[in-house]
Amino acid sequence: MTGPRDPFAHLHDEAYADAFAGPGIGWRDAVAMGGRRRLSLAGRWRFTPDLFDEGLRQRWFELEPAPPSTWDRPRDYDGEGAETLDVPACWTCARPDRRFFEGSAWYARDFEWAPGRADRLVLRVGAANYEARVFLNGRFLGSHRGGSTPFFVELTARVRNGTNHLLIQVNNERRADRVPMRHFDWFNDGGLYREIDLVPLPSVFIRAFHVSLAPRGIAAEVVLSDPVSGTARVAIPGLGVAFDVPVTDGRGTAAAEAAPARWAPETPRLYEVEARFGQDRILDRVGFREIRVDGTDILLNGEPLYLRGICVHEDDVALGKVTSDGDIRRRLAHARELHCNFLRLVHYPHHERVAELADEHGCLLWAEIPVYWAIDFANPDTYADAENQLLELIARDRNRVSVVVWGVGNENADTDARYAFMSRLAAAARAADPARLVGAACLINREAFRIEDRLAARLDILGLNEYFGWYERDFAGLERLLANSRPDRPVVVTEMGADALAGFHGGADELFTEECQAEVYRRQLQILDRAAYVRGVCPWILYDYRSERRQTRYQRGFNRKGLIAEDKTTKKLAFGVLRDHYAKRAARVP
């Protein structure tokens, strides 16, 4: 097909997008990836901005790349002559005129395939912000929502021998029904910004694999791609354990006696694990630990735990949301220098390598989804989007021992619609993964002026975001809040802090100076240390990061609450304040 017969018909078609709204790709399509062969699609892709969504109206995906000299009629899309863009990358960082581009864009590239190379072929997209539609050889294969979780598209039925033409439309518009919605406090990057791979698979493969502690050893769960029966084999050489997992209709669980060393920040012991079924094999590195709460205490392997944390965003001045091992290792190194044992990964799922490296380095993690501020809590479609993002995150990171908290929301007003929405999310997290804690970063009850939220009954940890000394200048409010509160579960201060422009100095009462930020930290930490039910502190934030909400002369499009400037090198005075406080806390019995 070369184009619509009526060249103007697409201008009057207002329902064009409905045909490409599904089937929705989600957590049930996830594929366990440990140790698999990946055929990378990184590199230069053809890139076409499409602010008016003409690509769907005019069905650009049906047009084979060809020079204009071969066209039988004019087109608005040149699949062969388009500009090129790196993948992974953010289009918002590629050119100055694309910095604030919000809308749709098309990525295209060809790949070669011989069907005999594998029984099945799956495309894995590490992340696309925000909605993506996938087309192969002129056919629509599915759509995915959620800007930070990986998704999988099976290509088997449409891939052909020889050259294959792959297109992905990505849309990063901020919308009221999305998660997050229109209004949030970080930069809205766009594009295919994490790795993209082709994954060859056997006819029946392991879709999900999980190992965990059991009452007398370890347990394994295997989920297959198809409802077949048979026997999976699990081996953990470091424990001298190998056992069968009977599988019926594609699912199976089994347990084995073992005595694994417990993983902890001081002793991050990991074990190699292998799972086999038929022609398929999965490899992973896992740790074993127990995390639970007892009253207002957090217990790790039965011992009281105090979370010495810092919040981190996934942001880079030059690369946007694109990350690397070097960038992640720098974050972990700065966290170690602060004597942290804990990171809160705000406000969306971070790259999977963060949890893998945190496993190795002994850093506990709070991982969350962007149920942020005023989500459309009454909208069932918005809930479905949020739940899918949560379950995709859990499917990806359930074997990561460092992840101890699933965060289901941040700073949401306590309304009936929000309570119902987030209660369902908390229940979904527990059903998918009962071995971890569920938390949310909450606001205070302003009427009673105490730490209180109806959602607390659905949570294991009550996160508290407060900015006394900054947005509320009087520290007496923090002392009053803590004195008024009698929580029955642990409280973690999930945000506190103040803005400071690196290199701007002055008095401790002068806004945006390093001295002011340092004084806020001193006073906050002194006061919080006296509240026995506060079982952790996680200030905002490690690095300055881009946010177009912030436009004073000191901010210029950055949130300046970082302990380190956006160059990720220049430390502010408050860095030393927190470092010294955490060093003393680390020496104390929790």
mmCIF file of C-alpha atoms in Angstrom, residues 353-551:
data_model
loop_
_atom_site.group_PDB
_atom_site.id
_atom_site.type_symbol
_atom_site.label_atom_id
_atom_site.label_comp_id
_atom_site.label_asym_id
_atom_site.label_seq_id
_atom_site.Cartn_x
_atom_site.Cartn_y
_atom_site.Cartn_z
ATOM 1 C CA ARG A 353 21.022 -1.959 36.715
ATOM 2 C CA VAL A 354 20.461 0.204 39.791
ATOM 3 C CA ALA A 355 18.987 -2.715 41.729
ATOM 4 C CA GLU A 356 21.507 -5.187 40.297
ATOM 5 C CA LEU A 357 24.431 -3.034 41.437
ATOM 6 C CA ALA A 358 22.728 -2.258 44.764
ATOM 7 C CA ASP A 359 22.540 -6.022 45.344
ATOM 8 C CA GLU A 360 26.302 -6.193 44.923
ATOM 9 C CA HIS A 361 27.105 -3.090 46.969
ATOM 10 C CA GLY A 362 24.742 -3.741 49.875
ATOM 11 C CA CYS A 363 22.413 -0.771 49.441
ATOM 12 C CA LEU A 364 18.734 -1.069 50.384
ATOM 13 C CA LEU A 365 16.206 0.423 47.954
ATOM 14 C CA TRP A 366 12.734 1.970 47.968
ATOM 15 C CA ALA A 367 11.394 1.575 44.403
ATOM 16 C CA GLU A 368 8.222 3.385 43.384
ATOM 17 C CA ILE A 369 5.848 4.278 40.581
ATOM 18 C CA PRO A 370 4.799 7.848 39.638
ATOM 19 C CA VAL A 371 1.441 8.031 41.415
ATOM 20 C CA TYR A 372 2.452 11.598 42.048
ATOM 21 C CA TRP A 373 0.413 14.535 43.349
ATOM 22 C CA ALA A 374 -3.046 14.869 41.769
ATOM 23 C CA ILE A 375 -3.434 11.695 39.707
ATOM 24 C CA ASP A 376 -6.923 11.179 38.229
ATOM 25 C CA PHE A 377 -7.824 8.837 41.069
ATOM 26 C CA ALA A 378 -11.457 8.408 39.975
ATOM 27 C CA ASN A 379 -10.513 7.204 36.475
ATOM 28 C CA PRO A 380 -10.476 3.375 36.083
ATOM 29 C CA ASP A 381 -8.161 3.669 33.072
ATOM 30 C CA THR A 382 -5.650 5.658 35.119
ATOM 31 C CA TYR A 383 -5.746 2.986 37.816
ATOM 32 C CA ALA A 384 -5.143 0.241 35.237
ATOM 33 C CA ASP A 385 -2.095 2.173 33.990
ATOM 34 C CA ALA A 386 -0.711 2.615 37.522
ATOM 35 C CA GLU A 387 -1.272 -1.010 38.498
ATOM 36 C CA ASN A 388 0.398 -2.244 35.330
ATOM 37 C CA GLN A 389 3.448 -0.049 35.978
ATOM 38 C CA LEU A 390 3.648 -1.425 39.522
ATOM 39 C CA LEU A 391 3.357 -5.050 38.405
ATOM 40 C CA GLU A 392 5.881 -4.546 35.590
ATOM 41 C CA LEU A 393 8.324 -3.121 38.136
ATOM 42 C CA ILE A 394 7.754 -6.067 40.466
ATOM 43 C CA ALA A 395 8.094 -8.561 37.600
ATOM 44 C CA ARG A 396 11.426 -6.999 36.631
ATOM 45 C CA ASP A 397 12.973 -6.615 40.107
ATOM 46 C CA ARG A 398 11.382 -9.272 42.287
ATOM 47 C CA ASN A 399 14.656 -11.207 42.472
ATOM 48 C CA ARG A 400 16.613 -8.115 43.533
ATOM 49 C CA VAL A 401 17.345 -8.556 47.222
ATOM 50 C CA SER A 402 18.219 -4.873 47.672
ATOM 51 C CA VAL A 403 14.632 -3.772 46.991
ATOM 52 C CA VAL A 404 12.834 -3.769 50.353
ATOM 53 C CA VAL A 405 9.954 -1.310 49.768
ATOM 54 C CA TRP A 406 7.474 -0.955 46.927
ATOM 55 C CA GLY A 407 6.316 2.665 46.918
ATOM 56 C CA VAL A 408 2.748 3.177 45.698
ATOM 57 C CA GLY A 409 2.465 6.980 45.808
ATOM 58 C CA ASN A 410 3.886 10.371 46.666
ATOM 59 C CA GLU A 411 2.285 13.448 48.268
ATOM 60 C CA ASN A 412 -1.344 12.751 47.426
ATOM 61 C CA ALA A 413 -4.138 14.581 49.219
ATOM 62 C CA ASP A 414 -6.189 12.224 51.416
ATOM 63 C CA THR A 415 -9.462 11.985 49.455
ATOM 64 C CA ASP A 416 -11.897 9.092 49.159
ATOM 65 C CA ALA A 417 -10.932 8.463 45.529
ATOM 66 C CA ARG A 418 -7.233 8.490 46.382
ATOM 67 C CA TYR A 419 -7.768 6.182 49.355
ATOM 68 C CA ALA A 420 -9.599 3.618 47.207
ATOM 69 C CA PHE A 421 -7.036 3.889 44.387
ATOM 70 C CA MET A 422 -3.947 3.493 46.545
ATOM 71 C CA SER A 423 -5.493 0.834 48.774
ATOM 72 C CA ARG A 424 -5.967 -1.277 45.650
ATOM 73 C CA LEU A 425 -2.374 -0.609 44.603
ATOM 74 C CA ALA A 426 -1.071 -1.657 48.020
ATOM 75 C CA ALA A 427 -3.111 -4.863 47.832
ATOM 76 C CA ALA A 428 -1.808 -5.545 44.310
ATOM 77 C CA ALA A 429 1.784 -5.144 45.502
ATOM 78 C CA ARG A 430 1.230 -7.562 48.388
ATOM 79 C CA ALA A 431 -0.481 -10.125 46.173
ATOM 80 C CA ALA A 432 2.386 -10.005 43.656
ATOM 81 C CA ASP A 433 5.150 -9.973 46.292
ATOM 82 C CA PRO A 434 4.196 -10.672 49.905
ATOM 83 C CA ALA A 435 7.851 -10.763 51.053
ATOM 84 C CA ARG A 436 8.477 -7.003 50.809
ATOM 85 C CA LEU A 437 7.158 -3.908 52.530
ATOM 86 C CA VAL A 438 4.679 -1.473 51.011
ATOM 87 C CA GLY A 439 5.072 2.245 51.614
ATOM 88 C CA ALA A 440 3.923 5.642 50.402
ATOM 89 C CA ALA A 441 5.309 9.135 50.893
ATOM 90 C CA CYS A 442 2.465 10.970 52.607
ATOM 91 C CA LEU A 443 1.513 14.473 53.693
ATOM 92 C CA ILE A 444 0.633 15.395 57.268
ATOM 93 C CA ASN A 445 -2.850 15.844 58.673
ATOM 94 C CA ARG A 446 -3.025 19.647 58.690
ATOM 95 C CA GLU A 447 -6.192 19.854 60.762
ATOM 96 C CA ALA A 448 -4.821 17.809 63.659
ATOM 97 C CA PHE A 449 -1.199 18.685 62.807
ATOM 98 C CA ARG A 450 0.086 15.163 63.197
ATOM 99 C CA ILE A 451 1.501 12.306 61.142
ATOM 100 C CA GLU A 452 -1.716 10.670 60.068
ATOM 101 C CA ASP A 453 -3.175 9.297 56.849
ATOM 102 C CA ARG A 454 -6.086 6.917 56.317
ATOM 103 C CA LEU A 455 -3.864 4.983 53.935
ATOM 104 C CA ALA A 456 -1.506 4.096 56.810
ATOM 105 C CA ALA A 457 -3.633 1.056 57.664
ATOM 106 C CA ARG A 458 -2.791 -0.313 54.193
ATOM 107 C CA LEU A 459 0.937 0.366 54.486
ATOM 108 C CA ASP A 460 3.868 -1.215 56.303
ATOM 109 C CA ILE A 461 5.914 2.004 56.320
ATOM 110 C CA LEU A 462 4.475 5.500 56.519
ATOM 111 C CA GLY A 463 6.622 7.899 54.542
ATOM 112 C CA LEU A 464 6.620 11.529 55.648
ATOM 113 C CA ASN A 465 7.466 14.388 53.292
ATOM 114 C CA GLU A 466 8.044 17.636 55.198
ATOM 115 C CA TYR A 467 10.092 20.781 54.597
ATOM 116 C CA PHE A 468 10.199 22.573 57.924
ATOM 117 C CA GLY A 469 12.966 25.132 57.862
ATOM 118 C CA TRP A 470 12.398 25.752 54.143
ATOM 119 C CA TYR A 471 8.809 26.067 52.882
ATOM 120 C CA GLU A 472 7.739 26.411 56.513
ATOM 121 C CA ARG A 473 10.553 28.404 58.032
ATOM 122 C CA ASP A 474 9.832 27.706 61.720
ATOM 123 C CA PHE A 475 11.352 24.461 63.058
ATOM 124 C CA ALA A 476 8.933 24.615 65.962
ATOM 125 C CA GLY A 477 6.330 23.180 63.596
ATOM 126 C CA LEU A 478 8.387 20.016 63.186
ATOM 127 C CA GLU A 479 8.749 19.607 66.951
ATOM 128 C CA ARG A 480 5.014 20.108 67.401
ATOM 129 C CA LEU A 481 4.236 17.613 64.627
ATOM 130 C CA LEU A 482 6.416 14.917 66.164
ATOM 131 C CA ALA A 483 5.024 15.524 69.653
ATOM 132 C CA ASN A 484 1.428 15.310 68.397
ATOM 133 C CA SER A 485 1.950 12.022 66.573
ATOM 134 C CA ARG A 486 1.521 8.478 67.865
ATOM 135 C CA PRO A 487 1.994 6.222 64.813
ATOM 136 C CA ASP A 488 1.570 2.470 65.232
ATOM 137 C CA ARG A 489 4.056 1.633 62.461
ATOM 138 C CA PRO A 490 7.488 2.899 61.454
ATOM 139 C CA VAL A 491 7.813 6.374 59.976
ATOM 140 C CA VAL A 492 10.523 7.173 57.454
ATOM 141 C CA VAL A 493 11.066 10.832 56.597
ATOM 142 C CA THR A 494 11.041 10.318 52.843
ATOM 143 C CA GLU A 495 11.760 13.988 52.039
ATOM 144 C CA MET A 496 13.200 17.034 53.776
ATOM 145 C CA GLY A 497 15.743 19.656 52.727
ATOM 146 C CA ALA A 498 16.298 23.078 51.196
ATOM 147 C CA ASP A 499 17.502 24.644 47.942
ATOM 148 C CA ALA A 500 21.047 25.969 47.643
ATOM 149 C CA LEU A 501 22.949 27.228 44.634
ATOM 150 C CA ALA A 502 26.421 25.690 44.722
ATOM 151 C CA GLY A 503 28.982 28.399 45.433
ATOM 152 C CA PHE A 504 26.429 30.933 46.710
ATOM 153 C CA HIS A 505 27.350 31.825 50.279
ATOM 154 C CA GLY A 506 25.840 34.022 52.950
ATOM 155 C CA GLY A 507 24.081 33.843 56.281
ATOM 156 C CA ALA A 508 22.289 30.775 57.584
ATOM 157 C CA ASP A 509 18.989 32.669 57.301
ATOM 158 C CA GLU A 510 19.546 33.769 53.688
ATOM 159 C CA LEU A 511 17.530 31.687 51.213
ATOM 160 C CA PHE A 512 19.378 29.639 48.570
ATOM 161 C CA THR A 513 22.781 29.897 50.260
ATOM 162 C CA GLU A 514 24.791 26.814 51.089
ATOM 163 C CA GLU A 515 24.832 27.976 54.717
ATOM 164 C CA CYS A 516 21.025 28.068 54.840
ATOM 165 C CA GLN A 517 20.742 24.560 53.418
ATOM 166 C CA ALA A 518 23.345 23.274 55.880
ATOM 167 C CA GLU A 519 21.503 24.847 58.812
ATOM 168 C CA VAL A 520 18.213 23.257 57.723
ATOM 169 C CA TYR A 521 19.953 19.883 57.723
ATOM 170 C CA ARG A 522 21.498 20.440 61.169
ATOM 171 C CA ARG A 523 18.218 21.444 62.780
ATOM 172 C CA GLN A 524 16.139 18.786 61.018
ATOM 173 C CA LEU A 525 18.481 15.947 61.957
ATOM 174 C CA GLN A 526 18.744 17.082 65.572
ATOM 175 C CA ILE A 527 14.963 17.169 65.946
ATOM 176 C CA LEU A 528 14.204 13.955 64.027
ATOM 177 C CA ASP A 529 16.782 12.034 66.040
ATOM 178 C CA ARG A 530 14.631 12.482 69.140
ATOM 179 C CA ALA A 531 11.542 10.721 67.692
ATOM 180 C CA ALA A 532 11.844 7.002 68.464
ATOM 181 C CA TYR A 533 9.222 5.998 65.878
ATOM 182 C CA VAL A 534 11.182 7.688 63.047
ATOM 183 C CA ARG A 535 13.124 4.718 61.730
ATOM 184 C CA GLY A 536 14.858 6.397 58.841
ATOM 185 C CA VAL A 537 15.601 9.661 57.074
ATOM 186 C CA CYS A 538 15.879 10.103 53.332
ATOM 187 C CA PRO A 539 16.563 13.761 52.485
ATOM 188 C CA TRP A 540 15.786 15.420 49.159
ATOM 189 C CA ILE A 541 18.089 14.954 47.152
ATOM 190 C CA LEU A 542 21.574 13.723 46.085
ATOM 191 C CA TYR A 543 22.069 15.808 42.910
ATOM 192 C CA ASP A 544 20.495 18.973 41.546
ATOM 193 C CA TYR A 545 18.243 18.013 38.643
ATOM 194 C CA ARG A 546 16.247 19.623 35.851
ATOM 195 C CA SER A 547 12.724 20.840 36.601
ATOM 196 C CA GLU A 548 11.061 23.582 34.574
ATOM 197 C CA ARG A 549 8.798 24.456 37.506
ATOM 198 C CA ARG A 550 11.798 26.116 39.169
ATOM 199 C CA GLN A 551 12.548 29.520 37.643
#
